[in-house]
Coordinates of C-alpha atoms in Angstrom, one line a residue:
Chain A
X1 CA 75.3 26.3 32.1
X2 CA 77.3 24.5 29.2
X3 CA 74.5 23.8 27.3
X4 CA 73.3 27.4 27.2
X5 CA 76.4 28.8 25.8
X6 CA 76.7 25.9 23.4
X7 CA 72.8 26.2 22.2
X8 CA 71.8 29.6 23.7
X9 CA 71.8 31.7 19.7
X10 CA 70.7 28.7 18.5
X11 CA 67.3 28.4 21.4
X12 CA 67.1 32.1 20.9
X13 CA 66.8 32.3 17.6
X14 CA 64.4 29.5 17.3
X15 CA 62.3 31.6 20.3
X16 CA 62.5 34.6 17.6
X17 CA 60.9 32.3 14.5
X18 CA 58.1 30.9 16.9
X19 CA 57.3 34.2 17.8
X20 CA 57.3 35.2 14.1
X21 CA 55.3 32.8 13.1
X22 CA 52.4 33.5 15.4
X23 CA 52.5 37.0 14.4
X24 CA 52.3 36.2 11.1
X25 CA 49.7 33.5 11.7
X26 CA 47.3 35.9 13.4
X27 CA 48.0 38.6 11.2
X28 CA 46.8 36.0 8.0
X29 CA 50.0 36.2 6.3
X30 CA 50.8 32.7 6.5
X31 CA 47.5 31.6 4.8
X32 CA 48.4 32.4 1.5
X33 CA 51.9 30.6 2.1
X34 CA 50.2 27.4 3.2
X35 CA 47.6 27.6 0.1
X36 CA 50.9 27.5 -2.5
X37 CA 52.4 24.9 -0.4
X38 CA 48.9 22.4 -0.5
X39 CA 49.0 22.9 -3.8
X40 CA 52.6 22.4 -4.6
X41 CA 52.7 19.3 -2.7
X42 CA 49.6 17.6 -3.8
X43 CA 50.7 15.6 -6.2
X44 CA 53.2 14.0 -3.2
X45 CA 50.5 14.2 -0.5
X46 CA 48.2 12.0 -3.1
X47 CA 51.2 9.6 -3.4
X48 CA 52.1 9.2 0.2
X49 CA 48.9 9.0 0.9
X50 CA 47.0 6.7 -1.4
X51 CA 50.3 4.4 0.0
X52 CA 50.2 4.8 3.5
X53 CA 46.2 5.0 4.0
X54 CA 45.4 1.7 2.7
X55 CA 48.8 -0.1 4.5
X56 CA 47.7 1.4 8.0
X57 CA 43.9 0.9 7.4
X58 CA 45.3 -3.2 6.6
X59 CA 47.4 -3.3 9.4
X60 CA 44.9 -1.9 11.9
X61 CA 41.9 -4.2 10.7
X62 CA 44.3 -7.2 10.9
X63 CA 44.5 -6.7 14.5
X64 CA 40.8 -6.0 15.4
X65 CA 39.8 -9.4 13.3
X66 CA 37.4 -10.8 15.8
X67 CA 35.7 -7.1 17.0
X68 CA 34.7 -6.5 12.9
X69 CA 33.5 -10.6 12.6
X70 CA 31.4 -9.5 15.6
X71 CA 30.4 -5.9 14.2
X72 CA 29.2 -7.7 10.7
X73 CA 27.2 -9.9 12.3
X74 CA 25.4 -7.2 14.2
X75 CA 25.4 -4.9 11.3
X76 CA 23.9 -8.0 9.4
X77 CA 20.8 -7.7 11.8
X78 CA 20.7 -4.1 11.6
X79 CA 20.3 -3.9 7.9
X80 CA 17.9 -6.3 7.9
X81 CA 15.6 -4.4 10.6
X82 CA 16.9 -0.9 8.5
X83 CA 15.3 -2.4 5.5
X84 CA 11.9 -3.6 6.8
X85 CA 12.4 0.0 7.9
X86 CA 12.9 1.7 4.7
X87 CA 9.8 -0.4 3.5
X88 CA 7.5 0.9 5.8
X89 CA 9.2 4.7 5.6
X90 CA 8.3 4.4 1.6
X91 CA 5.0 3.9 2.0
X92 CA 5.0 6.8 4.4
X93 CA 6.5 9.1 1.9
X94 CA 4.3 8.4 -1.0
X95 CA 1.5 9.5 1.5
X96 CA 3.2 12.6 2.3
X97 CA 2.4 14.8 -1.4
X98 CA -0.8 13.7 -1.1
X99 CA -1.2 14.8 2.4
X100 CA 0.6 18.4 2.2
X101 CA -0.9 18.8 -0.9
X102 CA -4.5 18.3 0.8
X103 CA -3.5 20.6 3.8
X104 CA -2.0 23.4 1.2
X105 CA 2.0 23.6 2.5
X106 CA 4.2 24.4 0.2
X107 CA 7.1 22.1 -0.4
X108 CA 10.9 23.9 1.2
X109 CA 13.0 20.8 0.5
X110 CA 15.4 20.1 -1.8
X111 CA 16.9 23.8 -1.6
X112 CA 20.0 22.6 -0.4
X113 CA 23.0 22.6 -2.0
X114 CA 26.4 20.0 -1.3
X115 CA 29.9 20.6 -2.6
X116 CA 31.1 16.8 -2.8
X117 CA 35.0 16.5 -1.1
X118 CA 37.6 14.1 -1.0
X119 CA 39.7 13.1 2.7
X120 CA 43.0 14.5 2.2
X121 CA 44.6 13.7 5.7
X122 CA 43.6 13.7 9.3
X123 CA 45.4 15.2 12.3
X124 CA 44.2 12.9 14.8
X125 CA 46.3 14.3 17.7
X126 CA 45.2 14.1 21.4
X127 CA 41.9 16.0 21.8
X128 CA 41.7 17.0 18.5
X129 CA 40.4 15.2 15.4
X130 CA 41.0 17.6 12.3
X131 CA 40.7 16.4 8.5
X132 CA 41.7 18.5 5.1
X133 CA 39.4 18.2 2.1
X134 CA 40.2 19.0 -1.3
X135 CA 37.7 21.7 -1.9
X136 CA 38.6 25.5 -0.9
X137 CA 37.4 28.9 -1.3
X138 CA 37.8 28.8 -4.8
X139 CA 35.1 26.2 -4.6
X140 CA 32.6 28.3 -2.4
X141 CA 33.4 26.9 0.7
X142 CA 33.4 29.3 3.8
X143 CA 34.0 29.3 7.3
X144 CA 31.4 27.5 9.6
X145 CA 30.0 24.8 6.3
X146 CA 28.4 22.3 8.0
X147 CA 30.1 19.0 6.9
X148 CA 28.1 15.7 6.3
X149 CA 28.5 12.5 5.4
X150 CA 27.4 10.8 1.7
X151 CA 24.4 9.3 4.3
X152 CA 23.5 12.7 5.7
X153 CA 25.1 12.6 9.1
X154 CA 27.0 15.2 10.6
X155 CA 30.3 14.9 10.1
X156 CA 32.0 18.4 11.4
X157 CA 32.4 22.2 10.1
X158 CA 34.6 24.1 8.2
X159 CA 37.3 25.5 10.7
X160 CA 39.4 27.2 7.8
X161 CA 40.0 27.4 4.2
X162 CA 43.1 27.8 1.3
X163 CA 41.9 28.3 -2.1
X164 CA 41.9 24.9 -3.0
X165 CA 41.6 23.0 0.6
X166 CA 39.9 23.2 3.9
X167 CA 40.4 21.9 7.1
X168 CA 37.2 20.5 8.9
X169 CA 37.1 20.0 12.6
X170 CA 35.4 16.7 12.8
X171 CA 32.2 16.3 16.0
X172 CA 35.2 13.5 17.5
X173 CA 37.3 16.7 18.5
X174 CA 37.2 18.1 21.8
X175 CA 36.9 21.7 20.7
X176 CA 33.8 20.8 18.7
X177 CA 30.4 21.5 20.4
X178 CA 26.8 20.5 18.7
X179 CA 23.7 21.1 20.3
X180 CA 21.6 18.2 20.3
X181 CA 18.6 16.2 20.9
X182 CA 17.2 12.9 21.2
X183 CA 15.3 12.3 18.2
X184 CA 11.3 12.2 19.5
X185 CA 11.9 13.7 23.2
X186 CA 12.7 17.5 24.6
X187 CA 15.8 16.1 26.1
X188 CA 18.9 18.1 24.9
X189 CA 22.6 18.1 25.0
X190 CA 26.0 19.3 23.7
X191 CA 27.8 16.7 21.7
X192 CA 31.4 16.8 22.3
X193 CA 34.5 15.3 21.6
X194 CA 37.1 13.4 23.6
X195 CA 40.8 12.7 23.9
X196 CA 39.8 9.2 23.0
X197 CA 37.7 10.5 20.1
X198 CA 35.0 9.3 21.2
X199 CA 31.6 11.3 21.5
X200 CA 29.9 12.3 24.4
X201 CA 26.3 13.6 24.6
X202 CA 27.1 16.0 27.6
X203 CA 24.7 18.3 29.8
X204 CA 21.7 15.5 28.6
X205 CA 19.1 15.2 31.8
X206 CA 16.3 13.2 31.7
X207 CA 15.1 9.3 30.5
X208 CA 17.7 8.3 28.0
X209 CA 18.8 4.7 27.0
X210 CA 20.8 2.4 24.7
X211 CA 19.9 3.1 21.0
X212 CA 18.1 6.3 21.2
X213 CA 19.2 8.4 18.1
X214 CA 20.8 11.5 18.7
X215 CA 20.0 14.8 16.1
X216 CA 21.3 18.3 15.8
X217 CA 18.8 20.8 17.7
X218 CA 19.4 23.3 15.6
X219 CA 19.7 26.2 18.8
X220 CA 22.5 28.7 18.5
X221 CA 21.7 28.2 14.2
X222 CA 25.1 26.4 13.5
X223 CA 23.8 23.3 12.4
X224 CA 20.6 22.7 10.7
X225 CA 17.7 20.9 12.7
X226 CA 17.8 17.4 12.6
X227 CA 20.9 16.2 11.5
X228 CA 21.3 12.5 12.3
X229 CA 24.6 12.2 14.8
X230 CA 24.6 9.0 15.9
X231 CA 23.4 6.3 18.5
X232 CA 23.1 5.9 22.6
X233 CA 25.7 3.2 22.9
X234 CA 26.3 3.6 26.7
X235 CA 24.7 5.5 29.3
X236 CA 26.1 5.8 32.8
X237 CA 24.9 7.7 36.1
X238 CA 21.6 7.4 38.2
X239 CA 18.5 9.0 38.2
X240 CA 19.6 11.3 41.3
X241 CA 23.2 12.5 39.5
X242 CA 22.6 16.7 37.9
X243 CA 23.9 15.0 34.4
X244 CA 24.3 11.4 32.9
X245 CA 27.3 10.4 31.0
X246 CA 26.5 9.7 27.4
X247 CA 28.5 8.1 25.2
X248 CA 27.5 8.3 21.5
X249 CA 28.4 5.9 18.4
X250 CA 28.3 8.2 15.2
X251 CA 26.4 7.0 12.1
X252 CA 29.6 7.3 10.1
X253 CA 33.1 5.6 10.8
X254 CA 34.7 9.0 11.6
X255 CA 38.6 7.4 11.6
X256 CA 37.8 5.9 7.7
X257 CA 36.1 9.1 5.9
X258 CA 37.5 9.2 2.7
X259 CA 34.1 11.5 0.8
X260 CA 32.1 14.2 2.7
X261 CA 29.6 16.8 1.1
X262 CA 29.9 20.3 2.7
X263 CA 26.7 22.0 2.8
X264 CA 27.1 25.3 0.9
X265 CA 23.6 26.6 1.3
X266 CA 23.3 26.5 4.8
X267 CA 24.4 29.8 6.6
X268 CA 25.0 29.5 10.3
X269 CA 24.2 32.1 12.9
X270 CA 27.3 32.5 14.3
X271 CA 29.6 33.3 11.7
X272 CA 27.1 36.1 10.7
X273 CA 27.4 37.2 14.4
X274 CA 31.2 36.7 14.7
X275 CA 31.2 38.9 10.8
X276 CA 29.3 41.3 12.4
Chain B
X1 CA 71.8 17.0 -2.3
X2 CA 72.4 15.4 1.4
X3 CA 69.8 18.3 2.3
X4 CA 67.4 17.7 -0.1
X5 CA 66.8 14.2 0.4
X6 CA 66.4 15.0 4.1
X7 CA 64.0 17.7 2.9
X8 CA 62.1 15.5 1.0
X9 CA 62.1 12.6 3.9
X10 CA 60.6 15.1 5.7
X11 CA 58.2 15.9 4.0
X12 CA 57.0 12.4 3.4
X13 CA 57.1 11.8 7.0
X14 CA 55.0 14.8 7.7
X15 CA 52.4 13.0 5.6
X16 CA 52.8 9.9 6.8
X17 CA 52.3 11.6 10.7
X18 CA 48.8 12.6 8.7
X19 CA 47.9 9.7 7.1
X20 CA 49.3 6.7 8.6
X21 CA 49.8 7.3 12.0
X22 CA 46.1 8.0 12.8
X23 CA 45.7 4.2 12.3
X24 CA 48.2 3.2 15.1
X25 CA 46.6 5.1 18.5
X26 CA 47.3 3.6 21.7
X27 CA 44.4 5.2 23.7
X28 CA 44.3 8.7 22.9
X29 CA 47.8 8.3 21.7
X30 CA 49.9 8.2 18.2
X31 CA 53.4 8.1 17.8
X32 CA 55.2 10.7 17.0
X33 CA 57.4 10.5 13.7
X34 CA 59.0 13.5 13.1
X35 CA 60.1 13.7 16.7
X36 CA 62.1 10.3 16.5
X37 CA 63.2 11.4 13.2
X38 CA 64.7 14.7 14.5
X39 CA 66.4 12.3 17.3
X40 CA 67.5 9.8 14.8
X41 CA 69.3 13.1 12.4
X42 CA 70.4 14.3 15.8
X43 CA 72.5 11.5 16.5
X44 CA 73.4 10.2 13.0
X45 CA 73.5 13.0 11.4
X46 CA 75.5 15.8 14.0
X47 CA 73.5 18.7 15.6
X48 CA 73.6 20.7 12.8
X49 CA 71.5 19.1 10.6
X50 CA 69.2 18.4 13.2
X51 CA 69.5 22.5 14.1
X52 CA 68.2 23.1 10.8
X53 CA 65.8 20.4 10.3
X54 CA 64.0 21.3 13.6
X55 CA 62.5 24.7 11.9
X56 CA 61.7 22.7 8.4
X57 CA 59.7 20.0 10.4
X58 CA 57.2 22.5 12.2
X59 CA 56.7 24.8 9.0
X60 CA 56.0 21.4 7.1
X61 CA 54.2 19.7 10.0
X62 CA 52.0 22.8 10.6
X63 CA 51.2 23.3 6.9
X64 CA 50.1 19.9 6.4
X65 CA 47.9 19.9 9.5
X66 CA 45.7 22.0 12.0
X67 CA 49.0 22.5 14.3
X68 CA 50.6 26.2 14.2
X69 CA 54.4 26.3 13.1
X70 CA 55.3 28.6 16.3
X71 CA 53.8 25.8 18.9
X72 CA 55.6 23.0 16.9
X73 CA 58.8 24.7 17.1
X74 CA 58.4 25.4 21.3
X75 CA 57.4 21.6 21.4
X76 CA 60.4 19.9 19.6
X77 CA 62.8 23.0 21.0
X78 CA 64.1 20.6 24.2
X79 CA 65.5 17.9 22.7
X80 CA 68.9 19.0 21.1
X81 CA 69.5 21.0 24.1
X82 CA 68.8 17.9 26.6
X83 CA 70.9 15.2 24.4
X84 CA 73.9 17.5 24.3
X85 CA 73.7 18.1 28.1
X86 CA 72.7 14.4 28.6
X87 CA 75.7 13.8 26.7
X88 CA 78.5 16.5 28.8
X89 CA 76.5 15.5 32.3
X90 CA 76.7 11.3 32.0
X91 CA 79.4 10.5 29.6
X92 CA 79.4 6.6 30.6
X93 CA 75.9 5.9 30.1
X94 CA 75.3 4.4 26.4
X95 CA 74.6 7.0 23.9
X96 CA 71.2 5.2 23.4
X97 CA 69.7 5.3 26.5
X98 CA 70.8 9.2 26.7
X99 CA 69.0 9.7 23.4
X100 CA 65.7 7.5 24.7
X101 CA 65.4 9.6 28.1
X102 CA 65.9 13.0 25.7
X103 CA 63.1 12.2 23.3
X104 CA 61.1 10.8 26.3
X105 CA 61.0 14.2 27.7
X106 CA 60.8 16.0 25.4
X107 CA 57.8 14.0 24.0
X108 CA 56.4 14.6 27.2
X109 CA 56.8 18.5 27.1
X110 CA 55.7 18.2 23.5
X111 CA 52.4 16.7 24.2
X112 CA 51.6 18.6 27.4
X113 CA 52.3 21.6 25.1
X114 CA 50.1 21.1 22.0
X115 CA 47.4 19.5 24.7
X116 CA 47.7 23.2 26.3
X117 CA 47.1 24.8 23.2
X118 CA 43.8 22.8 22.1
X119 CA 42.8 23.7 26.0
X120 CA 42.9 27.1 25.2
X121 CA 41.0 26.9 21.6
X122 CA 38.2 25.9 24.4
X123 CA 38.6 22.1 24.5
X124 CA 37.5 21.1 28.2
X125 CA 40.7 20.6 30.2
X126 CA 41.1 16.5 31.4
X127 CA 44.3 16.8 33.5
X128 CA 43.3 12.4 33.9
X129 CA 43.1 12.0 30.1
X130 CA 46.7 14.0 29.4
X131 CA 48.2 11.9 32.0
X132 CA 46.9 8.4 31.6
X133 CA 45.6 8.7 28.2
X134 CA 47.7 10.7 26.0
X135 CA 51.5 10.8 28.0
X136 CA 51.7 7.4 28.9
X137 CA 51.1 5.6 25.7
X138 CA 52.6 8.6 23.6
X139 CA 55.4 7.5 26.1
X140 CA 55.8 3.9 25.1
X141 CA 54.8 4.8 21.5
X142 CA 57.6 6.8 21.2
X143 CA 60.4 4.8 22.7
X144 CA 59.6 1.5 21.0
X145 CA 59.7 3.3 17.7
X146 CA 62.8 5.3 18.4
X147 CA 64.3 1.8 19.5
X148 CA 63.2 -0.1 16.0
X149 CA 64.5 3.4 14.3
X150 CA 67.8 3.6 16.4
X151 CA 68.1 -0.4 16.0
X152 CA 67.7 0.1 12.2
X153 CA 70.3 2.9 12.0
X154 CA 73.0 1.1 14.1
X155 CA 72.3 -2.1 11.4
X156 CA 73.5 0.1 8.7
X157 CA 76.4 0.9 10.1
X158 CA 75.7 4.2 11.2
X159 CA 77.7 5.6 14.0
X160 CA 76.5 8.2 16.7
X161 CA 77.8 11.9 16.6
X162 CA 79.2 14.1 19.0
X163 CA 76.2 16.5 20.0
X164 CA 78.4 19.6 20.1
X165 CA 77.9 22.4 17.5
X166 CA 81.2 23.7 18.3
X167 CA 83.7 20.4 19.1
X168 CA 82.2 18.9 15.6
X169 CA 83.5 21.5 13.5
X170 CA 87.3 20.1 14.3
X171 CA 86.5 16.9 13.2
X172 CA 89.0 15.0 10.8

């Protein structure tokens, strides 16, 4: 009972401010407060950080030494089949004018619109995976921006913004949920997250297998159709299990972002509903 | 001045937690700096220091990342609590063991806690991967760095506190 005299004010008190704070946190009062801070602090944050980044980043390649020797060697193979690849899509696409042109559609690409960012920090805690950009509202970035990498894979959403940062909850964290597809079939999926950060391809039923490329479905009209995700890298279960477990390998190094490009002219379906 | 060097360390280790740290996972698992850091001020540094500093690290902490201030400041709450009674209940056991079974758990509880709240932002609940994954290694992450921390503390010269707010107020 000691301790309770000795820290019981002290507890209490502390009980009081956590209570404050999630008042003040639903009611949106600490936004504003956390946008002066960011920016207050940035010139530290780019300090510590351009420090620290490159020192862990070291340190963690050091130990993993044979596993990258291995991945270059495999990624040596892959860009030579990518480029025989590219060959063949280019002579593809100069067909393609020439072809819509002879069946009269009219050309909808290039509308879109990126707002190139810079990776601040990332909260990488237990079943979440959460990074801050430097681009904010004062930048036109809103709520539920799809997120992508400089290649064009998906990369996460906007989860919330100060006026001159937002945070972006990355496809790694468990909260995040993509419907998907493999790229050529009907079979679709939800792509999740993981305490291990790694990403699952979950609710998937039907013939999938090693390298099969996942894309964004586009139902619900979160995410535009046909985002790349990433690749089959493991598939477990039998034909007689409801659902196979899917584990995905996503086109971009999610743990080494440092640029994304938020997609500012894509609107998603659900924050209009959830506005409404 | 003493405060705002420890304001500013805090602040740098906030960024560090957010920059650094995500290199150094043990499974599902990083260590937790501010957390050792709050232990190492507790005992170096008396309770009141650490009092005060436990409010400044989950404002900082939860500004800098996706984490709410309020769920920070339930997480680290058991620790200065459980070293002083660690300290009154076993007064023969070494004041570093008491201080490596407080932030144990309350590096437990801390985890379990901001674990719960993801849950309820609709992450699907993995009682297996909390367990095995995330409180095991956070665990051992943990108490090896508070050891090279504590180690490096005691090499300066640095002698532990008494963990009473009350008795340390008639110190010489």
């Amino acid at each position: 009972m000691l301790i309770f005299q000795r820290y019981a004010y002290w507890a209490g008190a502390m009980v009081g401010l956590a209570m404050v704070f999630a008042v003040a946190s639903q009611a949106g009062v600490l936004n504003p407060v956390q946008g002066v801070f960011l920016r207050v602090t940035s010139p530290i944050e780019s300090g510590v950080g351009s420090v620290l980044r490159p020192v862990g980043a070291f340190v963690t390649d050091a130990g993993r030494i044979r596993s990258l020797q291995q991945e270059n060697r495999e990624l040596r193979l892959q860009v030579e089949d990518l480029q025989n690849q590219v060959a063949q899509l280019q002579q593809d696409a100069a067909e393609i004018p020439e072809l819509r042109q002879a069946l009269g559609i009219i050309d909808e690409a290039g509308g879109d619109t990126f707002e190139a960012a810079s990776v601040l920090t990332r909260d990488a805690f237990p079943f979440s995976d959460v990074i801050r950009v430097n681009k904010g509202s004062n930048d036109g970035i809103r709520v539920g921006m799809v997120v992508r990498s400089t290649q064009g894979s998906l990369v996460g959403t906007v989860t919330e913004t100060f006026p001159s940062q937002s945070l972006v909850r990355l496809i790694s964290d468990s909260r995040s949920s993509v419907n998907a597809e493999i790229a050529g079939t009907a079979i679709e999926g939800n792509v999740r997250g993981s305490a291990t950060k790694t990403v699952k391809f979950d609710l998937a039923q039907g013939n999938i297998s090693t390298g099969d490329q996942v894309i964004t479905s586009g139902v619900g009209d979160n995410y535009p159709r046909g985002l790349p995700i990433g690749t089959v890298v493991e598939v477990e279960g039998t034909p007689q299990d409801l659902y196979l477990d899917v584990t995905i390998e996503p086109h971009v190094r999610l743990s080494r972002l440092t640029t994304v490009l938020i997609e500012t002219s894509f609107d998603p379906g659900r924050q209009m509903l959830e506005q409404q | 001045m003493k405060a705002g060097v420890i304001f500013v360390l805090l602040l740098m280790l906030c960024y560090a937690q957010v920059t650094a740290a995500p290199f150094f996972m043990v499974s599902a698992a990083q260590a937790d700096l501010l957390l050792v850091s709050l232990a190492i001020l507790l005992v170096f540094q008396g309770p009141k220091v650490a009092m005060v500093s436990l409010p400044v690290i989950a404002v900082l902490l939860g500004f800098v990342s996706d984490r709410s201030p309020a769920v920070l400041i339930i997480a680290l709450l058991p620790l200065l609590p459980l070293a002083y009674w660690l300290e009154e209940a076993a007064p023969t056991v070494a004041r570093y063991a008491q201080t490596l079974f407080a932030v144990g758990v309350t590096g437990l509880w801390a985890r379990t806690v901001l674990s719960i709240t993801v849950f309820a932002q609709g992450a699907p609940v993995d009682v297996g991967a909390l367990i095995f994954q995330v409180l095991v290694p956070g665990l051992i992450l943990d108490l090896t760095l508070l050891s090279l921390a504590y180690l490096g503390c005691r090499l300066l010269g640095w002698e532990p506190r008494s963990l009473s707010p009350a008795r340390q107020r008639y110190r010489a």
